Structures are given as C-alpha cells and as structure tokens.
Amino acid sequence: MSLARFKLDGRTALVTGSSAGIGQAILRGLAEAGATAIVNGRDKDKVAKAAADLRVAGLKAHEAVFDVTDAAATRTAVERIEREVGPIDILVNNAGIQRRTPLEDFPEETWREVIATNLDSVFYVSKAVARHMITRKRGAIINICSVMSELARPTVVPYTASKGGVKMLTKGMAIDWGRHGIRVNGIGPGYFKTELNAALVADAKFSGWIEGRTPLGRWGNLDELVGAAVFLASDAASFVTGHILYVDGGMTS
Ligand code: NAP
Ligand code: GCO
C-alpha cells in the first residue's frame, strides 16, 4: 500500500479545543500531514498564538474562536469557515473539561458544565459540520473519548458519564452518516500530561499509580496520539468507521 494514503494534502481540518493540549498536538499532526489547520478555543489570544506557532512552522492555519457549548455560535462559526476558508473535510471533536468531586457532593451546575462541554458539544459541532459533509458525500469525524469511556475511578463520575456518551454517540453517528460517505471514529487517550491533568501530574502517589496501572508503565506523550488521528482522518482508514482506537499504553486491556 502507498503511504500517500496517509497524506491529507488539499483537505481542511477543524479541531475543537486546539489552542492547547491534545487538540493542539493533533491539529499540528494533521497539518504536518498536509491539511489546512483551523484552530479553535474560547480564548482568542490562545487561539492566535497557537495559529501563529503553526504558521512559523510553515503550516497553513486559520483561527475560529467560538464556544462549542453554544449551538448557535457553533453554527455561525462553521458557516463562516465553510464560506471563508473552504469545506471542512476533517472534524476532531476534542474540546473537553474535567471536574473532580465525590458524586454525592457534585454540584448540579458543574454536572451540566461537564456534560455540555464534553458531550453536548460533540452533537452541536458534528451536526453543523455534517450538514455540509452530507452535500459533498464525504468527510471524516474523530471524537476524543477516553479510557473513561470504558473504565471509572472515584471523583470523576460526571466526566466518565460524558465520555461513555461520546463513545456511543460516535457509534451512532457512524451508523446514521455512513450512507452519506462520512466516517466517524473515536480516539481514547490514556493519561497524558496536559493542563487538564496538572493536579494529577503534581501528585506523586497518583502518578505512580498511573505508571503501575499502565502496561507500558508510563504517561503518554502528546505526539503519540498523532498517528492515530492522521490514520483515522486519512484514506488509509477508508473502510474504518464506528471504531474507538485506544491510545492508552494498554490500560483498558
Ligand atoms: P486541556 O489541555 O485543558 O485543553 C482543552 C482545550 O479545550 C483548550 O484549548 C481549551 O481552550 C479548549 N476548550 C475548553 N472548553 C471549550 C469550549 N467550551 N469551547 C471551545 N474550546 C474549549 O485539555 P486536554 O487534556 O488537552 O483534553 C482535550 C480532550 O482530551 C478533552 O476532551 C479530554 O477529555 C480528552 N482527554 C484528555 C486526556 C488527558 O490525559 N489529558 C485523556 C483522555 C481524554 P479554552 O479554555 O481557551 O477554550
Ligand atoms: C482523571 C483524568 C482522566 C484523564 C483521561 C484518561 O481525573 O482521571 O483527568 O479523566 O484525563 O480522561 O483517559
């Protein structure tokens, strides 16, 4: 098989929450594979900095500042991208948050914030983008799940529920949109050192538990997620849809 099937030249990729962390790493990897990158986040300065970093590396980058929990703002932003940048060929629903509190003490408003950011947004952004992909009869969507799509641990139950939802939403989207030539898959990262996990990284006991609980014996490196994203976004995965690819050092096994 030619490695050209992994190339993304001539395609445009929107990654939500790509001004930092996993989303930033995945978007850079898609751009290095040839895609035009669209950086998203709520903070315009962070988005501008992330886009500038891509341009300094000689990569094509545009900025799209919007809150993925706002369905109307999302629709407006997607219409603007399609009009001003061009067709969105690849969508990665990555934006997400974590809140840690024992369930019996978990505030209802925080539950809503976690579900809105991690789950509702995947529906909002995917629906806005898929309307255009359907007319073109092609597209690739990747939803960022988690090992928490399969496993649970204390104090992060709302997050776990949200990521279980993202797993099944991924499968449902694959079923509804396969006839339109749209492939929908998930990536389930293990534990990675990002801002979202800063408190865990600083906790030597927890970090030691992660290393012991992970067959490869360590936290993941952000660039170790890029291969899975490029594969699932590319023609190399032309017959792959509804699949959750765990990049977790073996934790879910
Ligand atoms: P992060 O470092 O905190 O980055 C989160 C990104 O999402 C930021 O760019 C943030 O920018 C953006 N964001 C947050 N809320 C948003 C909203 N409402 N609208 C638009 N953008 C928003 O987190 P991360 O660790 O990279 O996590 C990214 C995704 O990976 C999440 O879905 C998370 O659940 C998942 N994940 C992470 C790990 C891990 O080990 N880190 C493992 C498995 C899955 P602004 O705040 O400026 O908007
Ligand atoms: C936690 C972490 C996890 C990871 C990730 C693992 O508190 O256990 O935040 O939820 O971020 O989701 O896949």
Coordinates of C-alpha atoms and ligand atoms in Angstrom, one line a residue:
M1 CA 0.0 0.0 0.0
S2 CA 1.3 3.5 -0.8
L3 CA 2.0 5.8 2.2
A4 CA 0.3 8.5 0.1
R5 CA -3.0 7.2 1.5
F6 CA -1.9 8.8 4.8
K7 CA -1.5 12.2 3.3
L8 CA -4.1 15.0 3.9
D9 CA -3.0 17.5 1.2
G10 CA -5.8 19.6 -0.1
R11 CA -8.0 18.9 3.0
T12 CA -9.1 21.2 5.8
A13 CA -9.2 20.1 9.4
L14 CA -11.1 21.7 12.3
V15 CA -10.1 20.6 15.8
T16 CA -12.1 21.9 18.6
G17 CA -10.1 23.0 21.7
S18 CA -6.9 23.0 19.7
S19 CA -5.3 26.1 21.4
A20 CA -3.7 23.8 23.9
G21 CA -3.0 20.2 24.9
I22 CA -4.2 17.2 23.0
G23 CA -6.1 19.2 20.4
Q24 CA -3.1 21.4 19.7
A25 CA -0.9 18.3 19.2
I26 CA -3.4 16.5 17.0
L27 CA -4.1 19.6 14.8
R28 CA -0.3 20.1 14.3
G29 CA 0.0 16.5 13.2
L30 CA -2.9 16.8 10.7
A31 CA -1.3 20.0 9.3
E32 CA 2.1 18.2 9.0
A33 CA 0.3 15.5 7.1
G34 CA -0.8 18.2 4.6
A35 CA -4.1 19.6 6.0
T36 CA -5.0 23.2 6.3
A37 CA -5.5 23.7 10.1
I38 CA -8.3 25.6 11.8
V39 CA -7.5 26.4 15.5
N40 CA -10.4 26.6 17.9
G41 CA -10.9 27.7 21.5
R42 CA -12.8 30.3 23.6
D43 CA -9.7 32.5 24.3
K44 CA -8.8 34.5 21.2
D45 CA -5.2 35.2 22.4
K46 CA -4.5 31.5 23.0
V47 CA -6.1 30.7 19.6
A48 CA -4.0 33.4 17.8
K49 CA -0.8 32.1 19.5
A50 CA -1.5 28.5 18.5
A51 CA -2.2 29.5 14.9
A52 CA 1.0 31.7 14.8
D53 CA 3.0 28.7 16.0
L54 CA 1.7 26.6 13.2
R55 CA 2.5 29.3 10.6
V56 CA 6.0 29.7 12.0
A57 CA 6.4 26.0 11.3
G58 CA 5.4 26.7 7.6
L59 CA 1.9 25.2 8.1
K60 CA -1.4 26.6 6.9
A61 CA -3.5 27.9 9.8
H62 CA -6.8 29.8 10.4
E63 CA -8.4 30.9 13.6
A64 CA -12.0 30.1 14.7
V65 CA -12.8 31.5 18.2
F66 CA -16.1 30.1 19.5
D67 CA -17.6 28.2 22.5
V68 CA -18.6 24.7 21.4
T69 CA -21.3 24.6 24.1
D70 CA -23.1 27.4 22.3
A71 CA -25.0 25.7 19.4
A72 CA -25.9 29.0 17.7
A73 CA -22.4 30.3 17.9
T74 CA -21.1 27.0 16.6
R75 CA -23.4 27.1 13.6
T76 CA -22.4 30.6 12.8
A77 CA -18.7 29.8 13.1
V78 CA -19.0 26.7 10.9
E79 CA -20.9 28.6 8.2
R80 CA -18.1 31.3 8.3
I81 CA -15.4 28.7 7.9
E82 CA -17.1 27.0 5.0
R83 CA -17.6 30.4 3.3
E84 CA -14.2 32.0 4.0
V85 CA -11.8 29.1 4.4
G86 CA -13.4 26.3 2.4
P87 CA -15.0 22.8 3.0
I88 CA -14.3 21.2 6.4
D89 CA -13.1 17.7 5.4
I90 CA -11.9 16.6 8.8
L91 CA -13.5 17.4 12.2
V92 CA -11.9 16.4 15.5
N93 CA -14.3 17.0 18.5
N94 CA -11.6 17.4 21.2
A95 CA -12.7 20.3 23.5
G96 CA -13.3 19.0 27.0
I97 CA -13.0 19.7 30.7
Q98 CA -12.5 17.7 33.9
R99 CA -14.0 18.4 37.3
R100 CA -13.2 16.2 40.3
T101 CA -15.5 15.9 43.3
P102 CA -17.2 12.9 45.0
L103 CA -20.5 12.3 43.3
E104 CA -22.6 12.9 46.4
D105 CA -21.1 16.4 46.6
F106 CA -21.0 17.2 42.9
P107 CA -22.9 20.5 42.2
E108 CA -25.7 20.2 39.6
E109 CA -24.4 23.2 37.7
T110 CA -21.0 21.6 37.4
W111 CA -22.6 18.4 36.1
R112 CA -24.2 20.5 33.4
E113 CA -20.9 22.2 32.6
V114 CA -19.1 18.9 32.1
I115 CA -21.9 17.3 30.1
A116 CA -22.3 20.4 27.9
T117 CA -18.6 20.7 27.1
N118 CA -17.7 17.0 26.7
L119 CA -20.9 15.6 25.2
D120 CA -23.5 18.2 24.0
S121 CA -20.8 20.0 22.0
V122 CA -19.9 16.9 20.0
F123 CA -23.5 16.8 18.8
Y124 CA -23.6 20.5 18.1
V125 CA -20.4 20.8 16.2
S126 CA -20.8 17.5 14.3
K127 CA -24.3 18.4 13.2
A128 CA -23.2 21.8 11.9
V129 CA -20.3 20.3 10.0
A130 CA -22.1 17.1 8.8
R131 CA -24.8 19.2 7.0
H132 CA -22.0 20.3 4.6
M133 CA -20.2 16.9 4.5
I134 CA -23.5 15.3 3.5
T135 CA -23.8 17.5 0.4
R136 CA -20.3 16.5 -0.6
K137 CA -20.8 12.8 0.3
R138 CA -17.5 12.6 2.1
G139 CA -16.0 13.5 5.5
A140 CA -14.1 12.2 8.5
I141 CA -15.0 12.9 12.1
I142 CA -13.0 11.9 15.1
N143 CA -14.4 12.2 18.6
I144 CA -11.9 12.3 21.5
C145 CA -13.1 9.7 24.0
S146 CA -11.1 8.5 27.0
V147 CA -10.2 5.3 28.9
M148 CA -13.1 6.7 31.0
S149 CA -15.3 5.6 28.0
E150 CA -14.7 2.1 29.4
L151 CA -13.4 2.5 33.0
A152 CA -14.4 4.5 36.0
R153 CA -12.5 5.8 39.0
P154 CA -13.5 7.8 42.1
T155 CA -14.4 11.6 41.9
V156 CA -14.7 11.9 38.1
V157 CA -18.1 10.2 37.6
P158 CA -19.7 13.1 35.5
Y159 CA -16.7 13.1 33.2
T160 CA -16.9 9.3 33.0
A161 CA -20.6 9.5 32.1
S162 CA -19.8 12.2 29.4
K163 CA -17.1 10.1 27.8
G164 CA -19.3 6.9 27.8
G165 CA -21.8 9.1 26.0
V166 CA -19.2 10.2 23.5
K167 CA -18.3 6.6 22.7
M168 CA -21.9 5.7 21.9
L169 CA -22.5 9.0 20.1
T170 CA -19.5 8.1 17.9
K171 CA -21.1 4.7 17.0
G172 CA -24.5 6.3 16.4
M173 CA -23.0 9.0 14.2
A174 CA -21.2 6.3 12.2
I175 CA -24.5 4.4 11.7
D176 CA -26.6 7.5 10.7
W177 CA -24.0 9.1 8.4
G178 CA -22.2 6.1 6.8
R179 CA -24.7 6.2 3.9
H180 CA -23.5 9.8 3.2
G181 CA -19.9 8.7 2.9
I182 CA -19.0 10.2 6.3
R183 CA -16.7 8.1 8.6
V184 CA -16.9 8.6 12.3
N185 CA -14.4 7.2 14.8
G186 CA -13.1 7.8 18.3
I187 CA -9.7 8.0 19.9
G188 CA -9.5 7.0 23.5
P189 CA -6.3 8.5 25.0
G190 CA -4.9 7.1 28.3
Y191 CA -3.2 9.5 30.7
F192 CA -1.3 12.5 29.2
K193 CA 0.3 15.4 30.9
T194 CA -1.8 18.4 29.9
E195 CA -3.3 21.4 31.8
L196 CA -6.4 19.3 32.4
N197 CA -4.4 16.8 34.4
A198 CA -2.0 19.3 36.1
A199 CA -3.2 18.4 39.6
L200 CA -2.7 14.6 38.9
V201 CA 0.8 15.1 37.5
A202 CA 1.8 17.1 40.6
D203 CA 0.5 14.2 42.8
A204 CA 3.5 11.7 43.0
K205 CA 1.3 9.0 44.5
F206 CA -1.3 9.2 41.8
S207 CA 1.3 9.5 39.1
G208 CA 2.9 6.3 40.5
W209 CA -0.5 4.6 40.4
I210 CA -0.9 5.5 36.7
E211 CA 2.5 4.1 35.9
G212 CA 1.7 0.9 37.7
R213 CA -1.8 0.6 36.1
T214 CA -0.5 1.2 32.6
P215 CA 1.2 -1.9 30.9
L216 CA 3.7 0.4 29.1
G217 CA 4.5 1.8 32.6
R218 CA 4.3 5.5 31.9
W219 CA 2.1 8.5 31.0
G220 CA 1.7 9.1 27.2
N221 CA 3.4 11.7 25.2
L222 CA 1.2 14.0 23.2
D223 CA 2.9 13.2 19.9
E224 CA 1.9 9.6 20.4
L225 CA -1.7 10.5 19.6
V226 CA -0.9 12.0 16.2
G227 CA -0.5 8.7 14.3
A228 CA -4.0 7.5 15.3
A229 CA -5.5 10.9 14.3
V230 CA -3.8 11.0 10.9
F231 CA -4.7 7.4 10.2
L232 CA -8.4 7.8 11.1
A233 CA -8.6 11.2 9.2
S234 CA -7.0 9.7 6.0
D235 CA -7.9 7.4 3.1
A236 CA -5.7 4.8 4.9
A237 CA -8.8 4.3 7.1
S238 CA -11.3 4.4 4.2
F239 CA -13.2 1.3 5.5
V240 CA -13.0 2.2 9.2
T241 CA -16.0 3.7 10.9
G242 CA -17.6 3.4 14.3
H243 CA -14.3 2.3 15.8
I244 CA -12.8 3.6 19.1
L245 CA -9.0 3.4 18.9
Y246 CA -7.5 3.4 22.4
V247 CA -4.0 5.0 22.7
D248 CA -3.6 4.2 26.3
G249 CA -0.4 2.2 26.9
G250 CA -2.6 -0.9 27.3
M251 CA -4.6 0.5 30.3
T252 CA -8.1 -0.6 29.0
S253 CA -6.7 -4.2 28.5
Ligands
NAP1 P1 -6.6 21.0 28.0 O1 -5.2 20.9 28.0 O2 -7.4 21.6 29.2 O3 -7.2 21.7 26.7 C1 -8.5 21.9 26.5 C2 -8.7 22.7 25.3 O4 -10.1 22.8 25.0 C3 -8.2 24.1 25.4 O5 -7.7 24.5 24.1 C4 -9.4 24.9 25.8 O6 -9.3 26.3 25.4 C5 -10.5 24.2 24.9 N1 -11.9 24.4 25.4 C6 -12.3 24.1 26.7 N2 -13.7 24.4 26.7 C7 -14.0 24.8 25.5 C8 -15.2 25.3 24.9 N3 -16.4 25.3 25.6 N4 -15.2 25.7 23.6 C9 -14.1 25.6 22.9 N5 -12.9 25.2 23.4 C10 -12.9 24.8 24.7 O7 -7.3 19.5 27.9 P2 -6.7 18.2 27.2 O8 -6.0 17.3 28.3 O9 -5.9 18.5 26.0 O10 -8.0 17.5 26.8 C11 -8.5 17.6 25.5 C12 -9.5 16.5 25.3 O11 -8.9 15.2 25.5 C13 -10.7 16.5 26.3 O12 -11.9 16.1 25.6 C14 -10.3 15.5 27.3 O13 -11.5 14.9 28.0 C15 -9.7 14.5 26.5 N6 -8.8 13.5 27.1 C16 -7.7 14.0 27.8 C17 -6.8 13.1 28.4 C18 -5.5 13.5 29.1 O14 -4.9 12.6 29.7 N7 -5.2 14.8 29.1 C19 -7.0 11.7 28.3 C20 -8.2 11.3 27.6 C21 -9.0 12.2 27.0 P3 -10.2 27.5 26.1 O15 -10.3 27.1 27.6 O16 -9.4 28.7 25.9 O17 -11.5 27.5 25.4
GCO2 C1 -8.7 11.8 35.8 C2 -8.1 12.2 34.4 C3 -8.6 11.3 33.3 C4 -7.8 11.6 32.1 C5 -8.4 10.9 30.9 C6 -8.0 9.5 30.9 O1 -9.0 12.6 36.6 O2 -8.7 10.5 36.0 O3 -8.5 13.6 34.2 O4 -10.0 11.5 33.2 O5 -7.8 12.9 31.8 O6 -9.7 11.1 30.6 O7 -8.3 8.9 29.7

